[in-house]
Amino acid sequence: MRTDALNRRIVPRLLLIYPATHKLGWVKYFQLPSLSLQQVAAVTPAHWQVTLVDESQDSIPDGRGYDLVGITAMTHQAMRAYEIADQFRRNGVPVIMGGMHPTVMPEEALTHADAVVIGEAEPILGQLLKDFLGGRLQKIYRAPIAQDDRLDIPRPRREILSGKRYLTTQTVQASRGCPYDCDFCTVTHYFGNRFRYREAADILAEIRSFPRKLVIFLDDNLLGDPAKARPILEGMAEMGIRWGSQTSLRFAEDRELLKLVARSGCIGLFVGIESVTGNYSQLSKSSGKSPQAELMKRVRGAGIILETSLIFGFDDHDQSIFEKTLRFVEECVPSVPTFNILTPYPGTKLFQQYLQEGRLLHQDWSRYNHSEVVFKPLLMTPEQLYRGWLEARKTAYTIPSILSRVWNNPGRRFTNLAYNLLRKGPNDRLPSL
Ligand code: B12
């Protein structure tokens, strides 16, 4: 019946939704827009009309006037995504889902959606939409896992963001895939085990089209393959832009590369140190000899703000890990240290291990958010892990600690201070148990 109505209408309408898990207040205007949905829009054939609802800024419509709803979800968004999906389906509007959580839990997602996309939308969405219009929608659309080292995707459709306010809409993805295959990560399994890069010329043309100077890369590891990253960096060095990205610290083993990174306008990098016991980071898989402290010093010395992610709760962590980690932060002085509680996301080897060992406390996905303990740690109680994490956050973000970090990081002191104060923000509002 729906298909008949659709056939009568010339322009089919797709509503894309980014679910919000909590109210953000004024901070909502300092977020980055979902690139996932801009990319989904980019591979939606031009005869579709596409609308984006970002729940942190917009309310969810009732579905009238839309033919199909597409919802994205990371694990912590899944419960909210399902509520929204159920509502639309009750109102007679079919729903498709994609993103990391539906990709790793397709059967679960299918209890709330008419179809699920597993993996990347680019190779498969055109077929899905064709099937939908033809009344032949299948339940599962599985994108092949890419095998080559080229990433051939269209640029995101930024115009769907119009009318919304973000920190910047100038976000770019240069590469996908990762060879490291860490136990707590799903990326390798679904996005391939090599770094796939877009053509440097295409990335640089995209950046040149931006009206403003700040660019944020949404890559897992922009500098993962230096040979592919170099032409992008060289091109950016000509443009006088400022940029930030996530990467692995190992790039700083190459001093020339570090110089080029700084010269190309890099103002900040987010790196995963993961554990100070050294057993879990990409760095421990590196062939390089430089210890992390030295690499961090080099990056700071180049005037780049270094945000480091440190995780608590691995199986070799007892209660001494908090003290050890704080000492590491004092000695290595990352510009902005972030502390996370280990979270075994579905689809990872870690999740499988804890499931088999009966160590998952629950599967309430909304609490799989790095700020709650959802599993039984090996050498601590869940309460000890939570309290230790909270105390470490508070200790590292006292005003004297912040000032000492800012003082010890040359260059960009104002940005660094502002970023530290932003990170300190939520500490006082977290429950103490
Ligand atoms: C950039 C990034 C961020 C940015 C997000 C910026 C933004 N607003 O988009 C920042 C730094 C803010 C961030 C934060 C977090 N992130 Co993050 N992030 C990433 C990263 C590196 C890339 C995501 C991205 O934009 N990719 C580009 C888009 C185009 O790709 P995509 O999302 O995969 O979408 C494609 C397909 O999945 C599919 N698809 C996606 N949605 C849909 C919907 C439909 C309808 C269809 C058909 C298809 C489809 O099509 C797209 C095109 O191919 C990924 C790692 C990764 N490689 O996926 C982690 C990742 C998504 N993040 C993760 C996590 C855990 C978080 C945090 C919860 C961490 C924390 N400590 O708080 C927060 C959550 C913040 C929030 N918004 O609520 C995990 C999620 C794991 C999981 N199972 O949920 C990932 C996978 C990292 C990891 N290694 O595990 N993140």
Short mmCIF file of C-alpha atoms and ligand atoms in Angstrom, two decimals:
data_model
loop_
_atom_site.label_atom_id
_atom_site.label_comp_id
_atom_site.label_asym_id
_atom_site.label_seq_id
_atom_site.Cartn_x
_atom_site.Cartn_y
_atom_site.Cartn_z
CA MET A 1 0.00 0.00 0.00
CA ARG A 2 2.81 2.35 0.98
CA THR A 3 4.61 1.59 -2.26
CA ASP A 4 1.49 2.55 -4.28
CA ALA A 5 1.31 5.88 -2.49
CA LEU A 6 5.01 6.35 -3.11
CA ASN A 7 4.69 5.58 -6.80
CA ARG A 8 2.08 8.31 -7.09
CA ARG A 9 4.44 10.81 -5.47
CA ILE A 10 7.28 12.05 -7.67
CA VAL A 11 9.82 12.88 -4.97
CA PRO A 12 10.34 10.24 -2.29
CA ARG A 13 11.32 11.68 1.11
CA LEU A 14 13.98 10.30 3.43
CA LEU A 15 14.28 11.51 7.02
CA LEU A 16 17.68 10.90 8.66
CA ILE A 17 17.94 10.92 12.43
CA TYR A 18 20.86 11.31 14.84
CA PRO A 19 19.51 10.27 18.26
CA ALA A 20 20.46 12.17 21.43
CA THR A 21 20.92 10.33 24.70
CA HIS A 22 20.69 13.34 27.03
CA LYS A 23 20.10 17.08 27.00
CA LEU A 24 23.29 18.99 26.31
CA GLY A 25 22.38 22.60 27.19
CA TRP A 26 24.52 25.30 25.53
CA VAL A 27 27.25 22.70 24.87
CA LYS A 28 25.10 21.44 21.98
CA TYR A 29 26.36 24.33 19.85
CA PHE A 30 29.97 23.16 20.38
CA GLN A 31 29.44 19.66 18.97
CA LEU A 32 30.42 18.30 15.59
CA PRO A 33 27.64 17.19 13.23
CA SER A 34 27.27 13.51 12.40
CA LEU A 35 29.37 12.80 9.33
CA SER A 36 27.72 9.38 9.08
CA LEU A 37 24.39 10.87 8.02
CA GLN A 38 25.93 13.48 5.69
CA GLN A 39 27.65 10.55 4.00
CA VAL A 40 24.42 8.55 3.84
CA ALA A 41 22.79 11.61 2.23
CA ALA A 42 25.65 11.81 -0.27
CA VAL A 43 24.96 8.31 -1.58
CA THR A 44 21.18 8.75 -1.63
CA PRO A 45 20.15 9.18 -5.29
CA ALA A 46 19.42 12.79 -6.25
CA HIS A 47 15.70 12.21 -6.84
CA TRP A 48 15.20 11.66 -3.11
CA GLN A 49 14.54 14.62 -0.84
CA VAL A 50 16.66 14.28 2.30
CA THR A 51 16.04 15.95 5.68
CA LEU A 52 18.26 15.67 8.76
CA VAL A 53 17.00 15.73 12.34
CA ASP A 54 19.72 16.03 14.97
CA GLU A 55 17.89 15.31 18.20
CA SER A 56 20.30 17.42 20.25
CA GLN A 57 18.89 20.46 18.39
CA ASP A 58 15.60 19.41 16.78
CA SER A 59 12.52 17.58 17.99
CA ILE A 60 11.54 14.29 16.39
CA PRO A 61 8.65 14.72 13.92
CA ASP A 62 5.74 12.27 13.80
CA GLY A 63 6.70 10.98 10.35
CA ARG A 64 3.91 12.52 8.30
CA GLY A 65 5.21 13.46 4.85
CA TYR A 66 8.16 11.05 4.97
CA ASP A 67 8.37 7.78 3.08
CA LEU A 68 11.36 6.30 4.88
CA VAL A 69 13.31 7.01 8.05
CA GLY A 70 17.04 6.24 8.44
CA ILE A 71 18.54 6.17 11.93
CA THR A 72 22.20 5.93 12.90
CA ALA A 73 23.42 4.55 16.23
CA MET A 74 26.58 4.03 18.20
CA THR A 75 26.05 1.57 21.05
CA HIS A 76 25.24 4.18 23.71
CA GLN A 77 22.57 5.63 21.37
CA ALA A 78 20.97 2.28 20.48
CA MET A 79 18.17 2.27 23.10
CA ARG A 80 17.07 5.78 22.13
CA ALA A 81 17.38 4.90 18.44
CA TYR A 82 15.07 1.90 18.99
CA GLU A 83 12.48 4.05 20.82
CA ILE A 84 12.44 6.48 17.92
CA ALA A 85 12.27 3.66 15.36
CA ASP A 86 9.35 2.00 17.20
CA GLN A 87 7.44 5.29 17.24
CA PHE A 88 7.79 5.79 13.47
CA ARG A 89 6.83 2.24 12.71
CA ARG A 90 3.75 2.58 14.93
CA ASN A 91 2.85 5.58 12.75
CA GLY A 92 3.27 3.43 9.64
CA VAL A 93 6.62 4.83 8.45
CA PRO A 94 9.25 2.19 7.60
CA VAL A 95 12.67 2.48 9.24
CA ILE A 96 16.18 1.51 8.16
CA MET A 97 19.12 1.54 10.55
CA GLY A 98 22.90 1.69 10.17
CA GLY A 99 26.05 2.71 12.02
CA MET A 100 28.31 0.89 14.43
CA HIS A 101 25.68 -0.67 16.72
CA PRO A 102 23.28 -2.01 14.07
CA THR A 103 26.37 -3.21 12.19
CA VAL A 104 27.50 -5.40 15.08
CA MET A 105 24.00 -6.31 16.36
CA PRO A 106 21.91 -6.59 13.17
CA GLU A 107 19.44 -9.15 14.54
CA GLU A 108 18.69 -6.99 17.56
CA ALA A 109 18.30 -3.87 15.38
CA LEU A 110 15.93 -5.76 13.08
CA THR A 111 13.44 -6.12 15.93
CA HIS A 112 13.01 -2.32 15.63
CA ALA A 113 13.73 -1.69 11.93
CA ASP A 114 12.54 -2.92 8.54
CA ALA A 115 16.09 -3.17 7.20
CA VAL A 116 19.63 -2.89 8.55
CA VAL A 117 22.79 -1.83 6.73
CA ILE A 118 25.86 -3.71 7.94
CA GLY A 119 29.02 -1.65 7.40
CA GLU A 120 29.51 1.18 4.94
CA ALA A 121 26.54 2.76 3.19
CA GLU A 122 28.37 3.71 -0.01
CA PRO A 123 28.41 0.33 -1.79
CA ILE A 124 24.93 -0.75 -0.73
CA LEU A 125 22.47 2.07 -0.05
CA GLY A 126 21.58 2.67 -3.71
CA GLN A 127 20.38 -0.94 -4.00
CA LEU A 128 18.44 -0.71 -0.73
CA LEU A 129 16.58 2.42 -1.85
CA LYS A 130 15.85 0.89 -5.24
CA ASP A 131 14.46 -2.23 -3.54
CA PHE A 132 12.40 -0.04 -1.22
CA LEU A 133 10.81 1.89 -4.08
CA GLY A 134 10.17 -1.40 -5.87
CA GLY A 135 8.47 -2.89 -2.78
CA ARG A 136 11.22 -5.52 -2.39
CA LEU A 137 13.05 -4.27 0.70
CA GLN A 138 15.29 -6.98 2.17
CA LYS A 139 16.07 -7.23 5.87
CA ILE A 140 19.85 -7.15 5.72
CA TYR A 141 22.15 -5.21 3.39
CA ARG A 142 25.75 -6.21 4.04
CA ALA A 143 28.49 -4.03 2.59
CA PRO A 144 31.54 -6.01 1.43
CA ILE A 145 34.58 -5.45 3.66
CA ALA A 146 36.96 -3.39 1.56
CA GLN A 147 40.16 -5.17 0.53
CA ASP A 148 42.11 -2.50 -1.36
CA ASP A 149 43.87 0.58 0.01
CA ARG A 150 41.84 3.22 -1.83
CA LEU A 151 38.79 4.96 -0.42
CA ASP A 152 36.49 6.03 -3.20
CA ILE A 153 33.55 7.88 -1.67
CA PRO A 154 31.64 11.02 -2.58
CA ARG A 155 32.00 14.14 -0.43
CA PRO A 156 29.46 14.50 2.39
CA ARG A 157 26.29 16.53 1.70
CA ARG A 158 26.74 19.43 4.11
CA GLU A 159 23.65 21.31 2.96
CA ILE A 160 21.47 18.97 5.04
CA LEU A 161 22.95 20.73 8.11
CA SER A 162 21.53 24.11 7.18
CA GLY A 163 19.65 25.84 9.99
CA LYS A 164 21.65 24.06 12.72
CA ARG A 165 24.57 25.36 14.77
CA TYR A 166 27.77 23.42 15.43
CA LEU A 167 31.34 24.11 16.51
CA THR A 168 32.16 23.69 12.83
CA THR A 169 30.69 21.83 9.88
CA GLN A 170 34.15 21.62 8.27
CA THR A 171 34.75 17.98 9.18
CA VAL A 172 36.53 15.69 6.74
CA GLN A 173 37.24 11.97 6.60
CA ALA A 174 40.42 11.18 4.69
CA SER A 175 40.77 7.48 5.51
CA ARG A 176 38.99 4.40 6.85
CA GLY A 177 40.17 1.02 8.11
CA CYS A 178 42.86 0.01 10.58
CA PRO A 179 45.42 -2.83 10.64
CA TYR A 180 45.84 -2.94 14.44
CA ASP A 181 42.74 -4.95 15.39
CA CYS A 182 42.75 -4.06 19.12
CA ASP A 183 40.65 -6.27 21.41
CA PHE A 184 38.42 -3.38 22.50
CA CYS A 185 37.72 -1.97 19.03
CA THR A 186 35.48 -2.99 16.11
CA VAL A 187 36.98 -0.88 13.36
CA THR A 188 39.29 -3.46 11.75
CA HIS A 189 36.57 -6.06 11.53
CA TYR A 190 34.05 -3.86 9.70
CA PHE A 191 36.14 -1.25 7.88
CA GLY A 192 39.00 -3.48 6.75
CA ASN A 193 42.50 -4.24 7.99
CA ARG A 194 44.39 -1.61 6.02
CA PHE A 195 44.39 2.16 5.93
CA ARG A 196 42.30 3.17 2.92
CA TYR A 197 42.84 6.79 1.88
CA ARG A 198 40.91 9.07 -0.45
CA GLU A 199 42.94 10.71 -3.21
CA ALA A 200 44.95 13.58 -1.70
CA ALA A 201 43.81 15.90 -4.51
CA ASP A 202 40.15 15.24 -3.67
CA ILE A 203 40.69 15.86 0.06
CA LEU A 204 42.60 19.08 -0.63
CA ALA A 205 39.91 20.31 -3.04
CA GLU A 206 37.28 19.65 -0.37
CA ILE A 207 39.29 21.66 2.18
CA ARG A 208 39.84 24.48 -0.32
CA SER A 209 36.07 24.77 -0.75
CA PHE A 210 35.63 25.62 2.96
CA PRO A 211 34.95 29.24 3.88
CA ARG A 212 36.75 29.03 7.24
CA LYS A 213 40.26 28.11 8.36
CA LEU A 214 39.54 25.36 10.92
CA VAL A 215 39.29 21.74 9.71
CA ILE A 216 38.58 18.69 11.88
CA PHE A 217 39.49 15.26 10.50
CA LEU A 218 37.23 12.43 11.69
CA ASP A 219 39.73 9.68 10.89
CA ASP A 220 40.75 6.91 13.26
CA ASN A 221 44.38 7.52 12.41
CA LEU A 222 45.04 10.25 9.86
CA LEU A 223 48.80 9.67 9.98
CA GLY A 224 48.54 5.85 10.02
CA ASP A 225 50.15 5.50 6.59
CA PRO A 226 52.74 8.29 6.34
CA ALA A 227 53.25 7.78 2.60
CA LYS A 228 49.55 8.48 2.00
CA ALA A 229 49.33 11.25 4.60
CA ARG A 230 52.34 13.25 3.34
CA PRO A 231 50.77 14.68 0.16
CA ILE A 232 47.71 15.73 2.18
CA LEU A 233 49.95 17.47 4.75
CA GLU A 234 52.06 19.12 2.07
CA GLY A 235 48.94 20.42 0.36
CA MET A 236 47.55 21.79 3.62
CA ALA A 237 50.85 23.51 4.42
CA GLU A 238 50.22 25.73 1.36
CA MET A 239 46.75 26.73 2.53
CA GLY A 240 47.37 28.38 5.89
CA ILE A 241 44.64 26.38 7.64
CA ARG A 242 44.48 24.99 11.20
CA TRP A 243 43.48 21.39 11.72
CA GLY A 244 43.06 18.65 14.31
CA SER A 245 42.63 14.89 14.16
CA GLN A 246 42.87 11.58 15.96
CA THR A 247 46.01 9.56 15.28
CA SER A 248 48.49 7.13 16.83
CA LEU A 249 51.45 8.63 18.71
CA ARG A 250 53.85 6.45 16.76
CA PHE A 251 53.89 8.97 13.89
CA ALA A 252 56.20 11.14 16.05
CA GLU A 253 58.95 8.51 15.76
CA ASP A 254 59.60 10.16 12.39
CA ARG A 255 60.92 13.64 13.22
CA GLU A 256 60.56 14.89 9.64
CA LEU A 257 56.93 13.81 9.57
CA LEU A 258 56.32 15.63 12.86
CA LYS A 259 57.83 18.80 11.40
CA LEU A 260 55.58 18.50 8.37
CA VAL A 261 52.53 17.91 10.59
CA ALA A 262 53.27 21.12 12.52
CA ARG A 263 54.01 23.09 9.33
CA SER A 264 50.76 21.95 7.74
CA GLY A 265 48.77 23.77 10.44
CA CYS A 266 48.08 21.01 12.97
CA ILE A 267 46.89 22.55 16.26
CA GLY A 268 45.74 19.45 18.12
CA LEU A 269 45.94 15.66 18.07
CA PHE A 270 43.97 13.06 20.01
CA VAL A 271 45.98 9.90 20.69
CA GLY A 272 45.11 6.68 22.51
CA ILE A 273 47.72 5.82 25.16
CA GLU A 274 45.11 3.37 26.50
CA SER A 275 47.05 1.90 29.45
CA VAL A 276 50.24 2.96 31.20
CA THR A 277 50.99 -0.73 31.67
CA GLY A 278 51.74 -0.51 27.95
CA ASN A 279 50.05 -3.70 26.84
CA TYR A 280 47.11 -2.37 24.87
CA SER A 281 48.06 0.58 22.73
CA GLN A 282 48.93 0.64 19.05
CA LEU A 283 52.31 1.86 20.20
CA SER A 284 53.17 -1.45 21.83
CA LYS A 285 52.66 -3.00 18.36
CA SER A 286 55.04 -0.48 16.88
CA SER A 287 58.52 -1.44 15.81
CA GLY A 288 59.86 1.92 16.99
CA LYS A 289 62.01 2.25 20.08
CA SER A 290 61.07 5.69 21.47
CA PRO A 291 59.13 5.47 24.72
CA GLN A 292 55.81 7.31 24.91
CA ALA A 293 57.14 10.07 27.19
CA GLU A 294 59.72 11.10 24.61
CA LEU A 295 57.20 11.06 21.76
CA MET A 296 54.75 13.15 23.76
CA LYS A 297 57.48 15.65 24.55
CA ARG A 298 58.33 15.95 20.86
CA VAL A 299 54.71 16.60 19.89
CA ARG A 300 54.26 19.20 22.63
CA GLY A 301 57.56 20.78 21.63
CA ALA A 302 56.15 21.24 18.12
CA GLY A 303 53.40 23.44 19.63
CA ILE A 304 50.64 20.86 19.08
CA ILE A 305 47.98 20.34 21.74
CA LEU A 306 48.07 16.67 22.67
CA GLU A 307 44.94 15.06 24.07
CA THR A 308 45.60 11.58 25.41
CA SER A 309 43.00 8.92 26.14
CA LEU A 310 43.76 6.69 29.11
CA ILE A 311 41.57 3.71 29.94
CA PHE A 312 41.03 2.09 33.37
CA GLY A 313 39.85 -1.47 33.93
CA PHE A 314 42.02 -3.81 31.86
CA ASP A 315 42.69 -7.26 33.33
CA ASP A 316 46.17 -6.30 34.56
CA HIS A 317 44.83 -3.21 36.37
CA ASP A 318 44.52 -3.35 40.14
CA GLN A 319 43.88 -0.33 42.34
CA SER A 320 47.43 0.91 41.89
CA ILE A 321 46.63 1.81 38.26
CA PHE A 322 45.07 5.14 39.24
CA GLU A 323 48.18 6.36 41.05
CA LYS A 324 50.45 5.04 38.25
CA THR A 325 48.37 6.80 35.61
CA LEU A 326 48.35 10.11 37.48
CA ARG A 327 52.14 9.86 37.85
CA PHE A 328 52.39 9.24 34.09
CA VAL A 329 50.26 12.34 33.45
CA GLU A 330 52.47 14.41 35.77
CA GLU A 331 55.66 13.19 34.10
CA CYS A 332 54.57 13.24 30.45
CA VAL A 333 52.33 16.32 30.73
CA PRO A 334 49.81 15.70 27.95
CA SER A 335 48.01 18.97 27.22
CA VAL A 336 44.62 17.39 27.92
CA PRO A 337 44.44 13.94 29.57
CA THR A 338 41.10 12.13 29.26
CA PHE A 339 40.21 9.15 31.41
CA ASN A 340 37.76 6.47 30.35
CA ILE A 341 36.39 3.35 31.96
CA LEU A 342 37.01 0.30 29.77
CA THR A 343 33.82 -0.51 27.87
CA PRO A 344 33.42 -3.89 26.15
CA TYR A 345 31.45 -2.85 23.06
CA PRO A 346 29.49 -5.59 21.30
CA GLY A 347 31.34 -6.79 18.23
CA THR A 348 34.74 -6.66 19.97
CA LYS A 349 36.87 -9.57 21.15
CA LEU A 350 36.65 -8.10 24.64
CA PHE A 351 32.84 -8.31 24.62
CA GLN A 352 32.98 -11.93 23.51
CA GLN A 353 35.52 -12.78 26.22
CA TYR A 354 33.53 -11.13 29.05
CA LEU A 355 30.31 -12.70 27.79
CA GLN A 356 31.87 -16.16 27.87
CA GLU A 357 33.41 -15.54 31.30
CA GLY A 358 30.05 -14.30 32.67
CA ARG A 359 31.59 -10.91 33.49
CA LEU A 360 29.07 -8.57 31.80
CA LEU A 361 26.93 -6.91 34.47
CA HIS A 362 24.11 -6.11 32.01
CA GLN A 363 23.44 -5.26 28.40
CA ASP A 364 21.74 -1.90 28.94
CA TRP A 365 23.47 -0.23 25.97
CA SER A 366 22.64 3.28 27.17
CA ARG A 367 25.13 2.67 29.98
CA TYR A 368 27.93 1.52 27.64
CA ASN A 369 29.37 5.00 27.64
CA HIS A 370 32.87 4.92 29.23
CA SER A 371 31.55 6.61 32.38
CA GLU A 372 29.94 3.55 33.99
CA VAL A 373 31.32 0.13 34.83
CA VAL A 374 29.38 -2.47 32.86
CA PHE A 375 31.56 -5.52 33.58
CA LYS A 376 33.35 -7.24 36.48
CA PRO A 377 37.00 -6.16 36.46
CA LEU A 378 39.50 -8.91 37.29
CA LEU A 379 41.54 -7.28 40.07
CA MET A 380 39.05 -4.71 41.46
CA THR A 381 35.38 -4.47 42.28
CA PRO A 382 33.21 -2.40 39.89
CA GLU A 383 32.84 0.20 42.67
CA GLN A 384 36.61 0.48 43.14
CA LEU A 385 37.04 0.98 39.41
CA TYR A 386 34.37 3.66 39.26
CA ARG A 387 35.65 5.56 42.33
CA GLY A 388 39.27 5.35 41.18
CA TRP A 389 38.30 6.73 37.75
CA LEU A 390 36.30 9.58 39.30
CA GLU A 391 39.10 10.50 41.72
CA ALA A 392 41.72 10.41 38.94
CA ARG A 393 39.60 12.79 36.86
CA LYS A 394 39.17 15.16 39.77
CA THR A 395 42.86 15.05 40.76
CA ALA A 396 44.07 15.71 37.21
CA TYR A 397 41.65 18.61 36.80
CA THR A 398 42.33 20.70 39.90
CA ILE A 399 43.14 24.28 38.94
CA PRO A 400 46.86 23.90 39.91
CA SER A 401 47.16 20.75 37.76
CA ILE A 402 45.51 22.46 34.81
CA LEU A 403 47.75 25.52 35.13
CA SER A 404 50.86 23.38 35.39
CA ARG A 405 49.91 21.53 32.18
CA VAL A 406 49.18 24.74 30.36
CA TRP A 407 52.45 26.26 31.58
CA ASN A 408 54.45 23.22 30.48
CA ASN A 409 52.95 23.13 26.99
CA PRO A 410 54.54 25.72 24.75
CA GLY A 411 52.26 27.54 22.32
CA ARG A 412 48.48 27.77 22.10
CA ARG A 413 48.20 28.36 25.85
CA PHE A 414 44.82 30.07 25.63
CA THR A 415 43.23 27.26 23.58
CA ASN A 416 44.82 24.72 25.87
CA LEU A 417 43.43 26.41 28.99
CA ALA A 418 39.95 26.69 27.49
CA TYR A 419 40.03 23.01 26.46
CA ASN A 420 41.16 21.93 29.95
CA LEU A 421 38.38 23.93 31.59
CA LEU A 422 35.85 22.39 29.20
CA ARG A 423 37.11 18.91 30.11
CA LYS A 424 37.00 19.72 33.85
CA GLY A 425 33.34 20.78 33.48
CA PRO A 426 31.40 17.56 34.02
CA ASN A 427 33.58 16.20 36.86
CA ASP A 428 31.59 17.87 39.64
CA ARG A 429 28.28 16.66 38.27
CA LEU A 430 29.22 12.96 38.14
CA PRO A 431 27.61 10.76 40.82
CA SER A 432 30.08 9.63 43.51
CA LEU A 433 28.17 6.26 43.90
C1 B12 B 1 34.96 10.80 14.64
C2 B12 B 1 34.52 9.93 15.78
C3 B12 B 1 34.02 10.57 16.89
C4 B12 B 1 33.76 12.06 16.96
C5 B12 B 1 32.31 12.22 16.48
C6 B12 B 1 32.08 13.45 15.68
C7 B12 B 1 30.69 13.39 15.08
N1 B12 B 1 29.76 14.13 15.60
O1 B12 B 1 30.46 12.62 14.19
C8 B12 B 1 33.89 12.33 18.48
C9 B12 B 1 35.33 12.57 18.85
C10 B12 B 1 33.04 13.46 19.04
C11 B12 B 1 33.47 10.95 19.00
C12 B12 B 1 32.93 10.76 20.22
C13 B12 B 1 32.54 9.51 20.69
N2 B12 B 1 32.81 8.33 20.11
CO1 B12 B 1 33.53 8.14 18.35
N3 B12 B 1 34.32 7.77 16.69
C14 B12 B 1 34.63 8.53 15.71
C15 B12 B 1 35.23 7.70 14.56
C16 B12 B 1 36.75 7.80 14.61
C17 B12 B 1 34.70 8.04 13.18
C18 B12 B 1 33.19 8.18 13.11
C19 B12 B 1 32.79 8.81 11.81
O2 B12 B 1 32.29 9.92 11.75
N4 B12 B 1 33.03 8.12 10.73
C20 B12 B 1 32.66 8.60 9.40
C21 B12 B 1 31.32 8.05 9.00
C22 B12 B 1 31.00 8.47 7.59
O3 B12 B 1 31.39 6.66 9.08
P1 B12 B 1 30.35 5.82 9.96
O4 B12 B 1 29.91 6.54 11.15
O5 B12 B 1 30.87 4.46 10.16
O6 B12 B 1 29.09 5.75 8.97
C23 B12 B 1 29.09 4.90 7.85
C24 B12 B 1 28.41 3.54 8.11
O7 B12 B 1 28.51 3.14 9.47
C25 B12 B 1 27.02 3.71 7.65
N5 B12 B 1 26.02 4.31 8.50
C26 B12 B 1 26.14 5.01 9.64
N6 B12 B 1 24.96 5.43 10.09
C27 B12 B 1 24.04 5.01 9.20
C28 B12 B 1 22.65 5.20 9.16
C29 B12 B 1 21.94 4.66 8.11
C30 B12 B 1 20.47 4.87 8.06
C31 B12 B 1 22.61 3.93 7.09
C32 B12 B 1 21.84 3.34 5.98
C33 B12 B 1 23.99 3.73 7.14
C34 B12 B 1 24.69 4.29 8.18
O8 B12 B 1 27.20 4.56 6.53
C35 B12 B 1 28.21 5.52 6.79
C36 B12 B 1 28.95 5.78 5.50
O9 B12 B 1 29.58 4.61 5.06
C37 B12 B 1 34.72 6.27 14.95
C38 B12 B 1 35.61 5.12 14.53
C39 B12 B 1 35.14 4.60 13.21
N7 B12 B 1 36.06 4.37 12.34
O10 B12 B 1 33.96 4.38 12.98
C40 B12 B 1 34.59 6.38 16.47
C41 B12 B 1 33.49 5.57 17.15
C42 B12 B 1 32.23 5.65 16.32
N8 B12 B 1 33.29 6.29 18.40
C43 B12 B 1 33.02 5.52 19.39
C44 B12 B 1 32.73 5.97 20.70
C45 B12 B 1 32.59 4.90 21.76
C46 B12 B 1 32.57 7.32 20.99
C47 B12 B 1 32.18 7.91 22.36
C48 B12 B 1 31.02 7.21 23.06
C49 B12 B 1 33.47 7.91 23.18
C50 B12 B 1 33.44 8.60 24.55
N9 B12 B 1 34.47 8.40 25.27
O11 B12 B 1 32.58 9.29 24.94
C51 B12 B 1 31.82 9.37 21.97
C52 B12 B 1 30.31 9.58 21.75
C53 B12 B 1 29.99 11.01 21.39
C54 B12 B 1 28.54 11.26 21.03
N10 B12 B 1 28.31 12.02 19.98
O12 B12 B 1 27.63 10.83 21.65
C55 B12 B 1 33.07 4.06 18.99
C56 B12 B 1 31.68 3.48 18.90
C57 B12 B 1 31.63 2.04 19.33
C58 B12 B 1 30.24 1.59 19.45
N11 B12 B 1 30.03 0.31 19.35
O13 B12 B 1 29.35 2.36 19.66
C59 B12 B 1 33.85 4.12 17.62
C60 B12 B 1 33.47 3.05 16.60
C61 B12 B 1 35.34 4.04 17.99
C62 B12 B 1 35.84 2.65 18.33
N12 B12 B 1 37.02 2.38 17.89
O14 B12 B 1 35.24 1.84 18.96
N13 B12 B 1 33.70 9.99 18.07
#
